[in-house]
Coordinates of C-alpha atoms in Angstrom, one line a residue:
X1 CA 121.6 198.9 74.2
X2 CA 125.3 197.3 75.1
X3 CA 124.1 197.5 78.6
X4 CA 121.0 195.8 77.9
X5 CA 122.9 193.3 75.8
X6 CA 124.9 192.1 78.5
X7 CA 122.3 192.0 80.9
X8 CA 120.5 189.5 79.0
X9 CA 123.9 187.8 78.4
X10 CA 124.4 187.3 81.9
X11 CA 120.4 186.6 82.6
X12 CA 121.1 183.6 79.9
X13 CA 124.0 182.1 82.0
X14 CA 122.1 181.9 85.2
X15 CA 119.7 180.4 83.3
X16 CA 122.0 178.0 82.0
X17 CA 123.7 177.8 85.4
X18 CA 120.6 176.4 87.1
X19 CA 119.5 174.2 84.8
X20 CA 122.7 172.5 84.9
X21 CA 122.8 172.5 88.9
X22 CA 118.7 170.9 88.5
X23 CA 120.1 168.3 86.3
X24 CA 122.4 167.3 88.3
X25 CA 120.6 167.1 91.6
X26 CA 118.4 164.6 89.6
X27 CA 121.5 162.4 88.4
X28 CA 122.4 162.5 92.0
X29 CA 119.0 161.6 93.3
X30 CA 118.2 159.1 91.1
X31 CA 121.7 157.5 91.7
X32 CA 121.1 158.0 95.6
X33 CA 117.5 155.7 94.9
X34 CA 118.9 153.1 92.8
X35 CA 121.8 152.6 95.5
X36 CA 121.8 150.5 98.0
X37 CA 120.9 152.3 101.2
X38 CA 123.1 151.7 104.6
X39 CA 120.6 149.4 106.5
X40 CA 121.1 148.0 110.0
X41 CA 120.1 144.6 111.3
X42 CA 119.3 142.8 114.2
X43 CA 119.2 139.2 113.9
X44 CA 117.1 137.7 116.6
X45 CA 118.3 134.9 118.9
X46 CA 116.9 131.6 117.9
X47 CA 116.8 128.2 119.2
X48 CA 115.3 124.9 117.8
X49 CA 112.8 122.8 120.5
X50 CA 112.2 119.5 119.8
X51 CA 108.9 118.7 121.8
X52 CA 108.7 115.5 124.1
X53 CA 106.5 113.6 122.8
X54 CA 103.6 112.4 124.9
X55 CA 102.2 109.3 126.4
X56 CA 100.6 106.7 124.3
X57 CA 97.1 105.3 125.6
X58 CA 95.2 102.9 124.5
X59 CA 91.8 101.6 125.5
X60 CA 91.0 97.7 125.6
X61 CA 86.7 97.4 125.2
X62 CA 86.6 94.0 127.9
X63 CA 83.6 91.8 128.5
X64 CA 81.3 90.8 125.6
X65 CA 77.9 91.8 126.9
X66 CA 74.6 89.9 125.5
X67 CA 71.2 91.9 125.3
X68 CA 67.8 91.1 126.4
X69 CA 68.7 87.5 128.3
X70 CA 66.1 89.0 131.1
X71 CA 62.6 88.9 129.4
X72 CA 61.5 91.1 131.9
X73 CA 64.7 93.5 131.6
X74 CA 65.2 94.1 128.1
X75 CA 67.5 96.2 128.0
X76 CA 69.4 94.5 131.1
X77 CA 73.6 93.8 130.4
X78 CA 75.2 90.8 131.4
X79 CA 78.8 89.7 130.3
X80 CA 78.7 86.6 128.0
X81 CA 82.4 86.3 127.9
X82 CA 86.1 87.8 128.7
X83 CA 88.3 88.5 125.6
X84 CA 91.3 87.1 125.4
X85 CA 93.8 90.1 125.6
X86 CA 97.6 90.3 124.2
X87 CA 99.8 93.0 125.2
X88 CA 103.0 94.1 123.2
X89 CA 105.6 96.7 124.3
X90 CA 109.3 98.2 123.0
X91 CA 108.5 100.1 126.3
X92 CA 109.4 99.2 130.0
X93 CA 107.4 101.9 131.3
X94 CA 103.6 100.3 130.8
X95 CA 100.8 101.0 133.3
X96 CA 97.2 99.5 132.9
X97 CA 93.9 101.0 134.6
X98 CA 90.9 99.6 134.7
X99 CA 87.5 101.3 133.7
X100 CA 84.3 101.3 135.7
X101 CA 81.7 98.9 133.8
X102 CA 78.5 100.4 135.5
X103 CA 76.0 99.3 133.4
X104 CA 76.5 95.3 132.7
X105 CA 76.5 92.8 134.8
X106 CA 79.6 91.0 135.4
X107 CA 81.6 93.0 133.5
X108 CA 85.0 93.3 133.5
X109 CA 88.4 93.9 131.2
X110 CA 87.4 97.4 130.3
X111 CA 90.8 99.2 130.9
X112 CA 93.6 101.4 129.1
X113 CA 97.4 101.0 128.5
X114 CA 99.7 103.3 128.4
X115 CA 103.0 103.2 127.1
X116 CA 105.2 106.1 129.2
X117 CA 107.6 108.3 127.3
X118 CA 111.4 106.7 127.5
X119 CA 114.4 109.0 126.5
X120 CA 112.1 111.2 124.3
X121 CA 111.2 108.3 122.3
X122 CA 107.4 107.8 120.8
X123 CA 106.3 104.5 122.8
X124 CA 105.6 102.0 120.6
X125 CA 102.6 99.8 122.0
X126 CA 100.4 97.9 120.6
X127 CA 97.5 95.3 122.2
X128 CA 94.6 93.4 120.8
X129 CA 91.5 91.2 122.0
X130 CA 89.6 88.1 120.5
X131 CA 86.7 86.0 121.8
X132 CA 84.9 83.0 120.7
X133 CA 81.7 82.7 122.0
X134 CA 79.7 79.4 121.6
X135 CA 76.1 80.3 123.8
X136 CA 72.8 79.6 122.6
X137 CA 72.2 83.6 121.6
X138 CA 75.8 84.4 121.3
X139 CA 78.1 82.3 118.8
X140 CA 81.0 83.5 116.5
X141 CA 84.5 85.1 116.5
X142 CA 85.3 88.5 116.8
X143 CA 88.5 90.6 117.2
X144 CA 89.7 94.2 117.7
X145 CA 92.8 96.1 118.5
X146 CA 93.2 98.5 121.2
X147 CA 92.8 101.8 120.0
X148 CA 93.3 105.2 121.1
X149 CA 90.5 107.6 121.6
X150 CA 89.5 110.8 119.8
X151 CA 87.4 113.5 119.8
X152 CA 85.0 112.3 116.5
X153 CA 84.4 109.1 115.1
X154 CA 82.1 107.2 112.7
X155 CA 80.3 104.1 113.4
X156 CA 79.3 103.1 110.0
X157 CA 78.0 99.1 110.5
X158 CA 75.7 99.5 112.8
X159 CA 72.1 97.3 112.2
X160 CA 68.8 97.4 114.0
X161 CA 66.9 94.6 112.1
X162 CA 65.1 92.2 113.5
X163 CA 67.2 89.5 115.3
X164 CA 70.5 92.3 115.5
X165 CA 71.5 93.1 118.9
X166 CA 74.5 96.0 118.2
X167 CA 75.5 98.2 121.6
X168 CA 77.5 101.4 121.2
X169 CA 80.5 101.1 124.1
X170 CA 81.7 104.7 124.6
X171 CA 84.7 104.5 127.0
X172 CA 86.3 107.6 128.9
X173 CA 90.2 107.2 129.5
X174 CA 90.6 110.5 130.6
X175 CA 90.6 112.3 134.0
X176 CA 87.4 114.7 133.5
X177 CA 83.7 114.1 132.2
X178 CA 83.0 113.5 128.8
X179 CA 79.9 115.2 126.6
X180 CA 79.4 112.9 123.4
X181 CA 76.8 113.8 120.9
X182 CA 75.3 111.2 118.9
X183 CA 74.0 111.8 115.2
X184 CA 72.4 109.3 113.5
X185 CA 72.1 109.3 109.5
X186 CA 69.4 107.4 108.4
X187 CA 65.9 108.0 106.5
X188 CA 65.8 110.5 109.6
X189 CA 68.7 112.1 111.2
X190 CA 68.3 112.1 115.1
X191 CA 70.7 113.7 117.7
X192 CA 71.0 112.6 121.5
X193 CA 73.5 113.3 124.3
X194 CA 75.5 111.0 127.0
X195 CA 77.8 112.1 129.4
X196 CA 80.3 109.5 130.0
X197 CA 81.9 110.1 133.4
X198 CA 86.2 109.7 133.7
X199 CA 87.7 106.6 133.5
X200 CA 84.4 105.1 132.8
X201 CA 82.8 102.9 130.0
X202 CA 79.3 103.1 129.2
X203 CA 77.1 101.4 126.7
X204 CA 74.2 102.3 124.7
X205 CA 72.0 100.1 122.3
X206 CA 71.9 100.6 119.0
X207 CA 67.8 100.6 118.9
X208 CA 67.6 103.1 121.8
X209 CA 69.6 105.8 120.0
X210 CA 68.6 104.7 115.6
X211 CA 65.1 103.8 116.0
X212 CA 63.4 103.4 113.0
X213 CA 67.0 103.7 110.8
X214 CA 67.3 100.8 108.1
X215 CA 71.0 101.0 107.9
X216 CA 72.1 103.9 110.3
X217 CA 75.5 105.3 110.4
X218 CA 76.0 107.3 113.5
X219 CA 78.6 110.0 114.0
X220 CA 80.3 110.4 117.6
X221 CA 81.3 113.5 118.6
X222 CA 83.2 113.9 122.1
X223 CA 83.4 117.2 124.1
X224 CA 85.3 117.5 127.5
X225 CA 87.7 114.4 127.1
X226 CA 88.3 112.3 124.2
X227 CA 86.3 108.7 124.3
X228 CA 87.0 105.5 122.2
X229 CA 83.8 104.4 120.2
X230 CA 82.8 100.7 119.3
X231 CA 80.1 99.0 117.9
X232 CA 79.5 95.5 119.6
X233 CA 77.2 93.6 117.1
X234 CA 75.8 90.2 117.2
X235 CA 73.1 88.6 115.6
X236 CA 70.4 85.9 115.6
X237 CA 68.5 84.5 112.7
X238 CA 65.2 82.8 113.4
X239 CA 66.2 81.6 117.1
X240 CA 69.5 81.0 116.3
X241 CA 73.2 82.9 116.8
X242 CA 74.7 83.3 113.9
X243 CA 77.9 85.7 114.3
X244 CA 79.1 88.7 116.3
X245 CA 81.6 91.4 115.4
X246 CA 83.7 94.4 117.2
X247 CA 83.2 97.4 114.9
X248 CA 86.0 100.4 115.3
X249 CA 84.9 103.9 113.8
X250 CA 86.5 106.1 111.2
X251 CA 88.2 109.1 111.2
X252 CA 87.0 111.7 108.7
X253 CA 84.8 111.0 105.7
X254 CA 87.0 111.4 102.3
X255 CA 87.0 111.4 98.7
X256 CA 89.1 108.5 98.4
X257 CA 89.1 105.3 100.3
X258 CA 90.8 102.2 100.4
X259 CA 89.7 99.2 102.4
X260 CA 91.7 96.1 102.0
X261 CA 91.7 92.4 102.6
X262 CA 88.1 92.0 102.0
X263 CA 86.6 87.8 102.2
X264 CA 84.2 86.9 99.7
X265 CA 83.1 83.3 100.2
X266 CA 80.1 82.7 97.9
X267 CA 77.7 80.0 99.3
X268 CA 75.7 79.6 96.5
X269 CA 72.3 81.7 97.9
X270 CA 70.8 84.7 97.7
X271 CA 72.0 88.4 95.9
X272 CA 74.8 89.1 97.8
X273 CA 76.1 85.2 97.3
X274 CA 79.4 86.0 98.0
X275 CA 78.4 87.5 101.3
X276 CA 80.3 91.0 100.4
X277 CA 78.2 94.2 101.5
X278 CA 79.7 97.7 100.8
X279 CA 77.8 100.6 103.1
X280 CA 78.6 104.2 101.9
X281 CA 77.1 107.6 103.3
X282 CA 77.9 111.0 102.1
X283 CA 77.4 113.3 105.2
X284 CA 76.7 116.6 103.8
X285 CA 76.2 116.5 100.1
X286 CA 74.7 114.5 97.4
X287 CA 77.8 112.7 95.2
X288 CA 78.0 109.9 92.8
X289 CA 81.0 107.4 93.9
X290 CA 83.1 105.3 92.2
X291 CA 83.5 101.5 93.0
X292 CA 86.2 99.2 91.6
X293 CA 86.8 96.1 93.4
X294 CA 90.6 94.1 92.4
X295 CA 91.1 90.7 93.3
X296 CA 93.9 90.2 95.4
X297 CA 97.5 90.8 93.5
X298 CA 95.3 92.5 90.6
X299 CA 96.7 95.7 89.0
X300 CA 92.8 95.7 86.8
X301 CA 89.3 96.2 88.7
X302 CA 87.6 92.6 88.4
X303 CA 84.1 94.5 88.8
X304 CA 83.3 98.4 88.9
X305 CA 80.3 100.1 90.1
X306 CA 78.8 103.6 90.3
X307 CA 76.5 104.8 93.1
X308 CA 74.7 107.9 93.6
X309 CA 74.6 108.7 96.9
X310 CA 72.0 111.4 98.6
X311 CA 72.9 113.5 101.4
X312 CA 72.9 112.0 104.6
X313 CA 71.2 108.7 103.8
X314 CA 73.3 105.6 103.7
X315 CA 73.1 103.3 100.8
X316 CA 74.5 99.9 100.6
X317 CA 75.1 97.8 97.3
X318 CA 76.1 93.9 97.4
X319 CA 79.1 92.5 95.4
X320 CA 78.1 89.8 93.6
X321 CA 79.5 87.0 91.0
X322 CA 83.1 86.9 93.0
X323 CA 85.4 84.2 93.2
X324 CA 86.4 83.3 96.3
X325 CA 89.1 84.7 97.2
X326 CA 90.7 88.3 99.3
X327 CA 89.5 91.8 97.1
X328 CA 90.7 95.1 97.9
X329 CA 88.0 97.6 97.1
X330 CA 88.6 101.4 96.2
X331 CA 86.0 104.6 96.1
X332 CA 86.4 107.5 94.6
X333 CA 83.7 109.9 95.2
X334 CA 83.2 114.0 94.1
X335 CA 82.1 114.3 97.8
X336 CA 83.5 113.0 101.5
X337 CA 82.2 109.5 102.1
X338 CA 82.4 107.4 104.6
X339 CA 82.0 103.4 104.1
X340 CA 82.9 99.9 105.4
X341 CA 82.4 96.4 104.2
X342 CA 80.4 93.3 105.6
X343 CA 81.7 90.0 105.1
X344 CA 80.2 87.0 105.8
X345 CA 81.7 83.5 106.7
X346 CA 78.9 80.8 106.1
X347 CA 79.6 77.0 106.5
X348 CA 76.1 74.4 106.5
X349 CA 74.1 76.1 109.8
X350 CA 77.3 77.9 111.0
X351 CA 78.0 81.6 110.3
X352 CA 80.2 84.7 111.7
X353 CA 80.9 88.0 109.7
X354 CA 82.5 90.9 110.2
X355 CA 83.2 95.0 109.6
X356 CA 85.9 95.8 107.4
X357 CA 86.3 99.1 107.8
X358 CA 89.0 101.3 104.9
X359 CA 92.6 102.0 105.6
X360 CA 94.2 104.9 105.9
X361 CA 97.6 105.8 104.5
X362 CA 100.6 105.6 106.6
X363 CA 104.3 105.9 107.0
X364 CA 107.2 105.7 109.6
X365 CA 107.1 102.7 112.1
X366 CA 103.4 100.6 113.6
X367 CA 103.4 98.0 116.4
X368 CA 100.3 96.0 116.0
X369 CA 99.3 92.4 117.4
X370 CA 97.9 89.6 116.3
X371 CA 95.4 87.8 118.5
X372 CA 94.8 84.4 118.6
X373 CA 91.7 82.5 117.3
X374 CA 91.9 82.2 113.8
X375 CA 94.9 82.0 110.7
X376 CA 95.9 85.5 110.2
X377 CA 97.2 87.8 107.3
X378 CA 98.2 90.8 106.7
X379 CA 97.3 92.6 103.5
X380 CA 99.4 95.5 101.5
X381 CA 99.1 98.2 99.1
X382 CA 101.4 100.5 98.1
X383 CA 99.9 104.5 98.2
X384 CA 102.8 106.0 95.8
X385 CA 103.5 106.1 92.0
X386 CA 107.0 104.7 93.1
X387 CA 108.2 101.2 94.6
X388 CA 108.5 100.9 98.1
X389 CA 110.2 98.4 100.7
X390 CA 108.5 97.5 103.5
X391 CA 110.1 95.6 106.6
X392 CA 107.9 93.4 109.1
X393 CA 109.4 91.9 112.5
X394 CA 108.2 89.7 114.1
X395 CA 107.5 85.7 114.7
X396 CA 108.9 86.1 111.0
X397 CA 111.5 89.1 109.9
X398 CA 110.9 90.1 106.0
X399 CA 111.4 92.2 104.0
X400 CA 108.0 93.2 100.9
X401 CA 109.1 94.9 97.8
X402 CA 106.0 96.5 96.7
X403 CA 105.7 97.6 93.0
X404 CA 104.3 101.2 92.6
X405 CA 100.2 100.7 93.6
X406 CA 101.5 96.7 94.0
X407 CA 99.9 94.6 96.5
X408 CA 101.2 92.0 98.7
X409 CA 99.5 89.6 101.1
X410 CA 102.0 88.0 104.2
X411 CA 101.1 85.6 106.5
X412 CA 101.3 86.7 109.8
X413 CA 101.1 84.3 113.3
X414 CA 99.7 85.3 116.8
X415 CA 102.2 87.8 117.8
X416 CA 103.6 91.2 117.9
X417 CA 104.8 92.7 114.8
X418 CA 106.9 96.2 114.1
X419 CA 106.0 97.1 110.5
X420 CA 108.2 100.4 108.8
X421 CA 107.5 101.7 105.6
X422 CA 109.5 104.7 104.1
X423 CA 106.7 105.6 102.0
X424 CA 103.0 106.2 102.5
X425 CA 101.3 102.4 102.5
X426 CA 97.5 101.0 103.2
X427 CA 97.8 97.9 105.5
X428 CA 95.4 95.8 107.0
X429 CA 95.1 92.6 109.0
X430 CA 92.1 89.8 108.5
X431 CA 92.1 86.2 110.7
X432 CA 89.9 83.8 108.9
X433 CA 88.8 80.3 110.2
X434 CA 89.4 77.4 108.8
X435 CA 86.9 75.4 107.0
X436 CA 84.1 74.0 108.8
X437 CA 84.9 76.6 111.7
X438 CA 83.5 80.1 110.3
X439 CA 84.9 82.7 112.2
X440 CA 86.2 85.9 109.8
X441 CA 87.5 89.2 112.0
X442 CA 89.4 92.2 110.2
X443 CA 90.9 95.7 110.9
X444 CA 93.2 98.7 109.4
X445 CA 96.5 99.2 110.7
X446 CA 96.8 103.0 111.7
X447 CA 99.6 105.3 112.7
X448 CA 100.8 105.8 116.1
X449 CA 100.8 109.3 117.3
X450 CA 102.7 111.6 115.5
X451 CA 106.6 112.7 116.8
X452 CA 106.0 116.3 117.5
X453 CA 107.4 118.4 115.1
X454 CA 110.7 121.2 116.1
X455 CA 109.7 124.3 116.9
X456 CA 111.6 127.0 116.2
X457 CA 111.6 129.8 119.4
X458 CA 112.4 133.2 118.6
X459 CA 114.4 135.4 121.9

């Protein structure tokens, strides 16, 4: 029994001995885990790249070509007139190329401008055409920058009524073919193809491609090379000219738009008096939209309108009962839009009008130019829920405090200008005639291409 007893006893302290070996591996464990464990590291070589930033080329639409002057060619071109074309560099380097005008008669002017990178600067260059036309089926005033081209655009007031004559100009800057597809919203949507060869303009009527469309909007899209799109409108009302326009498209359709510096000048006739049309298409979905039109300075919408728009079928409304007077107008829409105003300068048997189309938000420093031909302006609004400063140089340095969403209109003379702004701002410029003398022309200022961001390049 004694020896059993003391077997047990000793059975007990292994027992007791183990358990208190197990215990402790998992102390140790545990502690192991929740330390830190020895790590190596290899830090990679890096080094920042700040990209050069590329040319700057813009393309310059030339000769203003009349339709249908041959009755037995009607779809004959002919040039009617040479714009007047003001160049503006901070650049020395600046070459200019002509494009071939195959298809008018007479044409020339058609040509790009490019601004070559200095000391890994962005060029800034800016250029800008206007033409007065006084022929017995060509009279009024239009106007246009020189833009750069893109791979998509939106031609939103284009018109095929009787007595329009509107031409699509699709020039090729670039050094290989261009494919462009053409898609026409309307009642009917319609698609053709064009192949604009390199360094070539072309142009198409409006007619031959929206046949049948009311109020088309036609959407541009470039394959190959990128192209710059224009409408060229003019427009004839029982025998006689009354107006032409130069009509730049739009970038992407959005929810919210701003287009600024908008004429009304009421004449006393018909619904849309004040001769203020708003055009609006939703591309891909049906979407009711939002209009409030300010008067210029005004922090409160002077009128407000809603629209239900259908997919893919432009609608246009009429601004009626305003002053005269400049009016920014604003949309806000549950869907992409795309729009543009029509204003119209009438004076006794005299009239011109013009595409306003909306302005996009932007920031840093534009070069733009003023053409001759008409008293000019150039209209503000801030884009932030802050103030903002903005500087203008120019025939006249100054300096525009803008309250937050304040407006401000400067007058601006033929000339170059350098506008900065430090915060996001919507900017336009409108030339309007004096009295007696309609002519009315008006575009968006947009950014110049964007300073390349650093890249960061891992050895």
């Amino acid at each position: 029994m004694r020896q059993r007893t003391l077997r047990l006893a000793a059975t007990g302290a292994r027992i007791a001995t183990g358990a208190a070996v197990a215990v402790a591996c998992v102390i140790g464990v545990t502690t192991a885990v929740a330390a830190p464990w020895p790590t190596l590291r290899n830090e990679p070589a890096t080094t920042t790249v700040v990209p050069v930033p590329g040319d700057t080329t813009l393309v310059c639409n030339g000769s203003f070509r009349a339709l249908g002057r041959d009755s037995g060619q009607a779809d004959l071109m002919v040039s009617a007139g040479l714009p007047r074309l003001v160049i503006d560099t901070q650049q020395d380097a600046l070459i200019t190329e002509p494009l071939d005008m195959p298809d008018v008669t007479g044409g020339e002017g058609a040509q790009t401008v490019t601004a070559r990178v200095q000391e890994r600067d962005v060029p800034l260059v800016a250029a800008a055409e206007s033409i007065r036309l006084q022929e017995e089926d060509l009279r009024g005033f239009a106007a246009a920058p020189c833009r750069s081209a893109g791979m998509r655009h939106w031609l939103v007031g284009g018109d095929i009524s009787t007595g329009a004559s509107d031409i699509i100009l699709l020039s090729n800057p670039g050094s290989v073919p261009a494919t462009v597809d053409l898609t026409v919203y309307g009642v009917q949507r319609a698609t053709s193809t064009t192949i604009v060869p390199p360094l070539t303009q072309i142009a198409l009527p409006l007619a031959s491609v929206a046949a049948g469309q009311e109020r088309p909007v036609v959407e541009v899209v470039s394959t190959g090379s990128p192209v710059r799109a224009t409408v060229q409108s003019s427009f004839t009302r029982t025998l006689e000219a009354v107006g032409i326009d130069l009509q730049d498209g739009l970038g992407a359709p959005q929810e919210q738009l701003t287009i600024l510096g908008v004429r009304a000048l009421p004449d006393g006739a018909g619904d849309d008096a004040t001769g203020v049309v708003l055009r609006m298409l939703a591309p891909d979905s049906e979407a009711q939209a939002v209009v409030r039109v300010y008067a210029e300075g005004a922090a409160e919408a002077t009128d407000e309108y809603t629209v239900d728009l259908s997919a893919g079928i432009p609608s246009e409304i009429a601004l009626t009962n305003l002053a005269a007077g400049a009016y920014d107008i604003r949309i806000e829409a549950a869907e992409p839009v795309v729009a543009a105003a029509k204003q119209t300068y009438r004076a006794e048997r005299s009239q011109d009008y013009s595409w306003m189309l909306p302005a996009p938000r932007l920031q840093g420093v534009v070069r733009f130019e003023v053409p001759r031909g008409a008293p000019g302006s150039l209209f503000l609004r801030n884009a932030n829920p802050e103030p903002v400063t903005v500087t203008l140089e120019g025939a006249d340095a100054t300096t525009i405090e803008l309250d937050a969403g304040g407006t401000a209109t400067v007058p601006v003379k033929a000339d170059a200008y350098t506008l900065e702004a430090p915060a996001a701002v919507h900017a336009a410029v409108s030339l309007l005639g004096e009295s007696g003398a309609p002519a009315i022309a008006g575009w968006p200022l947009w950014s110049p291409p964007a300073t390349q961001q650093p890249i960061i390049v891992h050895h």
